[in-house]
Amino acid sequence: MAKPARLDKFAVAAALQEIAALLELKGGKDRFKARAYQTGARVIAGLSEDIGEVVLGNRLTSMRGIGDALASQIEQLYLTGESSVLRGLKKEFPAGIIELSAVPGLSVSKIKSLHEALGITSIAELKAAAEAGKIKSLKGFGAKTEATLLETISNHRQRGKQDERLHLHRALQTATQVADYLQTARDIREISFAGSLRRWKETVGTIRLVANTKQPSALIEHFRRFPLIVEFIEQMEEACTVRLADGARVSVVAARPPEFALALLTETGSKAHVNKLQQIANGEGPKSNAKQATKKRARRRVRSGLLKEEDIYAQLGMEYVPPELREDEGEIEAALAGKLPEDLVTLADIRGMVHCHTTYSDGKHSVAEMVAAAEAMGMEYVTITDHSPTAFYAGGVTLDRLKRQWAEIDEVQEQVKIKILKGTESDIVADGRLDYPDKILEQFDVIVASIHSRYKMDSAKMTKRIVTAMRQPVFKIWGHALGRKLLSRPPFDCDVEQILDVIAESRAAIEVNGDPNRLDMEPRWVREARKRKIKFVISVDAHSTGALNNLKYGVAMARRGWLRKSEVLNTLGAKAFQKAVKPA
Ligand SMILES: [Zn+2]
Ligand SMILES: [Zn+2]
């Protein structure tokens, strides 16, 4: 007998997702099991090494979130293509149950009757049956139910299109999985992220990718077989939008090599930016410094296929606009005038890792571990900034423990080349003071000053609190400035412009926080601050060594705020940085 083909990690993950969804439908105690399978699916889909090596090396249970029961199902799936748990669950439910259960008001028992009477296994079939009037004659349904069902289905679809945005790092993770999968297609030349993900917006609605291939329809066909797809939202010959099992919406556009650059530009957006480019190509809109003749040529050439985005901008008589700037907020006019900043800060410019927590407060790793990780990333210095005592819930560092940390830092310093700066993330307490006595504050190498409590003050009080903090005589970096948590907590209510005016004449700088749950302060305020010549640091706010990778998000946010290298303090060398942020 022929050996069954072994499943790849995505097929295994898809099966685990299916088990989770079915357990969720059973409800009750099975909900807990469902969560375990969901975690398992995420872990397996995100594997960076070959799933075969993990399974055959008996290493599944050594991975976080995978217990014995889960491991045995993963092994079964990998080796045989089947899972006993999934087989058992499938016997309990009709086909299409997962998709149909997403329709509000449609219970499992109703889905069962629809299946038995009409053989319905999908929302599309349900819609067709309702439109043909076949449902009202079923026992327990009636004309009213049929009408309600039709309405719910169309509402549900619409909501599905607008709903949920993803945090940037989640979108990036999923996009990488899809791109990895698409790389396995035949004749693929290049895959690029597009849309708000490529523009590094804080949250992403639809994850967009553009593929460069001589065979667009074959590429889309390949994408349609991506195992984590649960719903097709829009399908065309050379483009396809789907929903994945974890709820993410993904759109792939396939373009032939001559059309790739234009497709990438269009898919990247923003809409406002692309529309204005279109106007310029049509000879309308803002004028270029380049001659009219160039523009005529541009109109012809844009259609006939330029190979790079850079060429398209050049043919329109303008400078290349980096994706982070494509919002129609002045970048087009600047590019036409040849005045886009040449020295926008880049990841390579950053020489020091700012705002790191350790096990002294709520970090996962020790001083030595954080320092070693920062050094391995090529940094010249790292600031250790654990919480201050008022942040007791985060294990804020009391004075005696602070002395111990300083001694430990001195010891670690002897072992490494990277310069370690002794810092604090000091709470800005309710009346605007910082959290250690002045005598202690003056001894730090660097102070990040942040608000962690009493968020709901009225605007006047909050403004006064922050202004008072910024006017403290020690130099401080305003940490995660407006306190927002993306998709869950809005920024504080306060008079930002007034605060920026005060910072401009105080001993203070502002942080661009790279934690993908914060990404604070936001680009429009960064631009306001730039006008006042305020300096910035780009920080990671890392609570683990892995979170040092937040740096790329911080840099992207800074670029969206048009920050130049010279405006970012941690592009300085260790000595100059230390001098610039010295509290006293
Ligand atoms: Zn903080
Ligand atoms: Zn922090």
XYZ file of C-alpha atoms in Angstrom, residues 220-554:
335
model
C -4.371 32.596 -7.407
C -5.390 28.957 -7.793
C -2.470 28.050 -5.532
C -3.510 30.674 -2.977
C -7.054 29.257 -2.953
C -5.600 26.020 -1.611
C -4.005 27.750 1.417
C -5.285 25.465 4.178
C -6.220 28.115 6.735
C -8.895 29.668 4.468
C -12.428 29.333 5.842
C -14.310 31.732 3.559
C -13.937 33.236 0.091
C -15.003 36.879 0.200
C -14.185 37.956 -3.343
C -12.820 35.943 -6.241
C -11.507 37.067 -9.578
C -9.188 35.513 -12.113
C -6.121 37.396 -10.907
C -7.107 38.426 -7.393
C -8.735 36.805 -4.404
C -9.822 37.927 -0.937
C -10.416 35.374 1.794
C -10.979 35.027 5.494
C -8.676 32.790 7.496
C -9.624 30.580 10.400
C -8.344 33.156 12.910
C -10.599 35.848 11.407
C -7.914 37.700 9.398
C -8.876 38.979 5.937
C -6.227 38.427 3.283
C -6.186 39.704 -0.294
C -3.729 38.527 -2.925
C -3.320 40.244 -6.291
C -1.258 38.472 -8.949
C 0.378 40.595 -11.634
C 2.553 39.790 -14.649
C 6.076 41.241 -14.482
C 5.317 44.331 -16.631
C 2.280 45.215 -14.475
C 3.746 44.345 -11.090
C 5.095 47.762 -10.093
C 1.863 49.564 -10.901
C -0.202 46.877 -9.127
C 2.037 47.165 -6.063
C 1.739 50.951 -6.040
C -2.050 50.805 -6.353
C -2.487 48.076 -3.753
C -0.190 49.856 -1.307
C -2.298 53.021 -1.308
C -3.317 55.059 0.446
C -6.285 55.741 -1.807
C -5.774 59.478 -1.473
C -2.112 59.178 -2.441
C -2.808 56.985 -5.478
C -5.674 59.199 -6.651
C -3.443 62.231 -6.618
C -0.759 60.392 -8.589
C -3.431 59.483 -11.106
C -4.384 63.156 -11.438
C -0.766 64.063 -12.044
C -0.458 61.346 -14.694
C -3.568 62.800 -16.364
C -1.986 66.225 -16.415
C -4.223 67.526 -13.607
C -3.456 68.269 -9.988
C -0.241 69.670 -8.511
C 2.475 70.584 -10.990
C 5.873 69.051 -11.211
C 9.050 71.046 -11.582
C 9.914 68.743 -14.460
C 8.931 69.747 -17.970
C 5.554 69.061 -19.546
C 7.232 66.664 -21.967
C 8.277 64.390 -19.150
C 4.711 64.188 -18.000
C 3.432 63.184 -21.397
C 5.990 60.464 -21.534
C 4.897 59.442 -18.049
C 1.337 58.970 -19.149
C 2.423 56.632 -21.865
C 4.997 54.748 -19.868
C 2.927 54.158 -16.740
C 0.582 52.098 -18.843
C 3.213 50.254 -20.793
C 4.895 48.737 -17.800
C 7.689 50.051 -15.661
C 9.514 47.461 -13.639
C 9.915 49.328 -10.374
C 7.848 51.762 -8.319
C 10.862 54.096 -8.389
C 10.505 54.310 -12.190
C 6.841 55.248 -11.977
C 7.552 58.137 -9.617
C 10.479 59.225 -11.777
C 8.318 59.241 -14.882
C 5.784 61.412 -13.090
C 8.583 63.881 -12.515
C 8.827 63.299 -8.794
C 11.003 61.694 -6.145
C 10.304 58.184 -4.900
C 7.935 58.315 -1.926
C 8.583 55.703 0.801
C 5.407 53.708 1.649
C 5.265 55.104 5.222
C 4.662 58.587 3.784
C 1.958 57.765 1.246
C -1.008 59.421 2.972
C -1.491 62.553 0.852
C -0.343 64.677 3.750
C 2.113 66.849 1.848
C 4.441 64.117 0.571
C 3.311 64.450 -3.057
C 3.958 68.183 -3.187
C 7.331 67.648 -1.500
C 8.242 64.872 -3.944
C 7.294 67.070 -6.920
C 9.467 69.879 -5.577
C 12.335 67.485 -4.895
C 12.081 68.232 -1.193
C 11.320 64.895 0.454
C 13.611 64.342 3.427
C 16.699 62.362 2.407
C 17.578 61.537 5.971
C 14.364 59.973 7.281
C 15.466 57.807 10.179
C 16.087 54.128 9.342
C 16.489 50.986 11.395
C 20.206 50.971 10.600
C 20.578 54.447 12.142
C 19.616 53.256 15.624
C 22.637 52.678 17.850
C 21.082 52.190 21.284
C 18.228 50.119 22.685
C 16.100 52.375 24.871
C 13.463 51.443 27.473
C 14.132 47.866 28.575
C 12.544 46.111 31.550
C 14.102 43.227 33.463
C 13.095 40.778 36.193
C 13.642 43.639 38.664
C 10.144 44.827 37.685
C 7.775 43.128 35.228
C 10.273 41.955 32.596
C 10.806 38.273 31.783
C 14.584 38.326 31.457
C 17.523 39.322 33.646
C 19.766 42.350 33.182
C 22.479 40.085 31.723
C 20.040 38.468 29.268
C 18.581 41.763 28.026
C 22.041 43.257 27.647
C 23.404 40.242 25.768
C 20.418 40.267 23.415
C 20.828 43.987 22.668
C 24.536 43.480 22.054
C 23.809 40.568 19.704
C 21.612 42.944 17.691
C 24.616 45.181 17.160
C 23.662 47.923 19.611
C 26.316 50.171 21.172
C 24.314 50.867 24.321
C 21.205 49.741 26.166
C 19.155 51.508 28.819
C 17.729 49.465 31.666
C 14.575 51.272 32.772
C 12.504 49.257 35.212
C 9.345 50.592 36.834
C 9.434 52.900 39.856
C 7.830 52.077 43.263
C 4.401 53.613 42.561
C 3.904 50.992 39.849
C 3.671 48.370 42.601
C 1.517 46.070 40.434
C 4.473 45.859 38.027
C 6.966 45.221 40.814
C 8.286 48.793 40.808
C 11.868 48.970 42.086
C 12.155 50.253 45.667
C 15.269 52.121 46.783
C 17.083 49.159 48.342
C 16.463 46.978 45.300
C 17.559 49.819 43.068
C 20.977 49.818 44.763
C 21.162 46.065 44.176
C 20.305 46.530 40.508
C 23.026 49.133 40.073
C 25.570 46.742 41.625
C 24.378 43.998 39.289
C 24.628 46.272 36.268
C 28.231 47.117 37.258
C 29.029 43.401 37.382
C 27.407 42.681 34.016
C 29.176 45.695 32.494
C 32.524 44.055 33.180
C 31.542 41.110 30.978
C 30.325 43.016 27.912
C 31.402 45.660 25.408
C 27.980 47.281 25.003
C 27.493 50.276 27.330
C 24.749 49.748 29.915
C 22.938 52.863 31.122
C 21.229 52.817 34.510
C 17.765 54.181 34.102
C 14.223 54.167 35.350
C 10.748 54.318 33.905
C 9.521 56.650 36.575
C 5.808 57.054 37.095
C 4.401 60.528 36.622
C 2.263 60.530 39.762
C -1.110 62.262 39.933
C 0.238 65.719 40.798
C 2.944 65.606 38.101
C 5.947 64.770 40.269
C 8.321 61.961 39.353
C 8.524 58.901 41.518
C 11.962 58.970 43.221
C 13.478 61.684 45.428
C 15.436 64.275 43.426
C 18.705 63.026 44.898
C 18.086 59.605 43.370
C 16.696 60.919 40.083
C 19.916 62.862 39.555
C 21.974 59.689 39.818
C 20.314 57.880 36.911
C 21.889 57.879 33.449
C 18.467 58.200 31.848
C 14.844 58.739 32.907
C 11.749 57.698 31.011
C 8.727 59.390 32.609
C 5.372 57.713 31.994
C 1.794 57.636 33.219
C 0.541 54.237 34.395
C -2.457 55.129 36.550
C -5.303 57.647 36.927
C -5.942 57.836 33.169
C -9.371 59.341 33.431
C -8.601 62.815 34.730
C -10.351 65.637 32.914
C -8.391 67.368 30.179
C -7.312 70.400 32.229
C -6.029 68.301 35.136
C -4.239 65.852 32.873
C -2.597 68.675 30.923
C -1.403 70.262 34.165
C -0.109 66.912 35.428
C 2.006 66.326 32.309
C 3.160 69.935 32.031
C 4.320 69.796 35.669
C 6.234 66.592 34.961
C 7.903 67.997 31.854
C 8.997 71.098 33.759
C 10.850 69.048 36.409
C 14.483 70.161 36.347
C 15.886 66.717 35.450
C 16.026 65.691 31.787
C 13.371 63.086 31.014
C 11.899 61.232 28.054
C 8.093 61.314 27.940
C 7.236 57.577 27.718
C 4.282 56.169 25.711
C 3.023 59.719 25.661
C -0.753 59.602 25.385
C -1.251 56.238 27.068
C -3.293 54.621 24.336
C -3.606 50.846 23.966
C -4.446 50.098 20.362
C -7.935 48.649 19.803
C -8.711 48.855 23.518
C -7.893 52.165 25.232
C -8.093 55.633 23.640
C -5.420 58.288 24.266
C -5.734 60.535 27.343
C -7.802 63.603 27.100
C -5.354 66.520 27.291
C -4.165 69.616 25.425
C -1.330 68.088 23.418
C -0.280 71.327 21.709
C 0.086 73.120 25.019
C 2.193 70.250 26.365
C 4.383 70.305 23.240
C 4.913 74.049 23.707
C 6.119 73.371 27.257
C 8.387 70.488 26.207
C 9.989 72.706 23.561
C 11.335 74.916 26.329
C 11.964 72.213 28.966
C 14.614 69.582 29.529
C 12.649 66.803 27.859
C 12.355 64.585 24.799
C 9.521 62.405 23.548
C 9.478 58.663 23.027
C 8.168 56.899 19.938
C 7.174 53.655 21.636
C 7.660 50.519 19.505
C 5.425 48.194 21.549
C 2.904 47.125 18.872
C 0.090 47.444 21.410
C 0.961 51.112 21.979
C 2.836 52.755 19.057
C 2.628 56.059 20.862
C 2.999 58.987 20.161
C 1.153 58.884 16.888
C 2.543 60.397 13.644
C 0.379 63.530 13.483
C 1.635 64.589 16.932
C 5.195 63.695 16.031
C 4.893 66.156 13.162
C 3.497 68.809 15.485
C 6.425 68.237 17.839
C 8.939 68.451 14.973
C 7.711 71.964 14.198
C 8.814 72.898 17.719
C 12.250 71.298 17.254
C 11.601 68.746 20.004
C 13.935 65.739 20.110
C 12.828 62.101 20.141
C 14.008 58.638 21.110
C 12.732 55.505 19.408
C 12.170 52.905 22.100
C 11.261 49.247 22.366
C 9.532 49.187 25.782
C 10.752 45.586 25.916
C 9.605 43.235 28.655
C 11.551 40.312 27.143
C 14.528 39.774 24.851
C 12.151 38.930 21.989
C 10.478 42.319 22.329
C 13.724 44.057 21.369
C 12.403 43.367 17.868
C 9.798 46.075 18.562
C 12.440 48.459 17.287
C 11.262 48.128 13.684
C 7.753 49.241 14.637
C 9.116 52.269 16.472
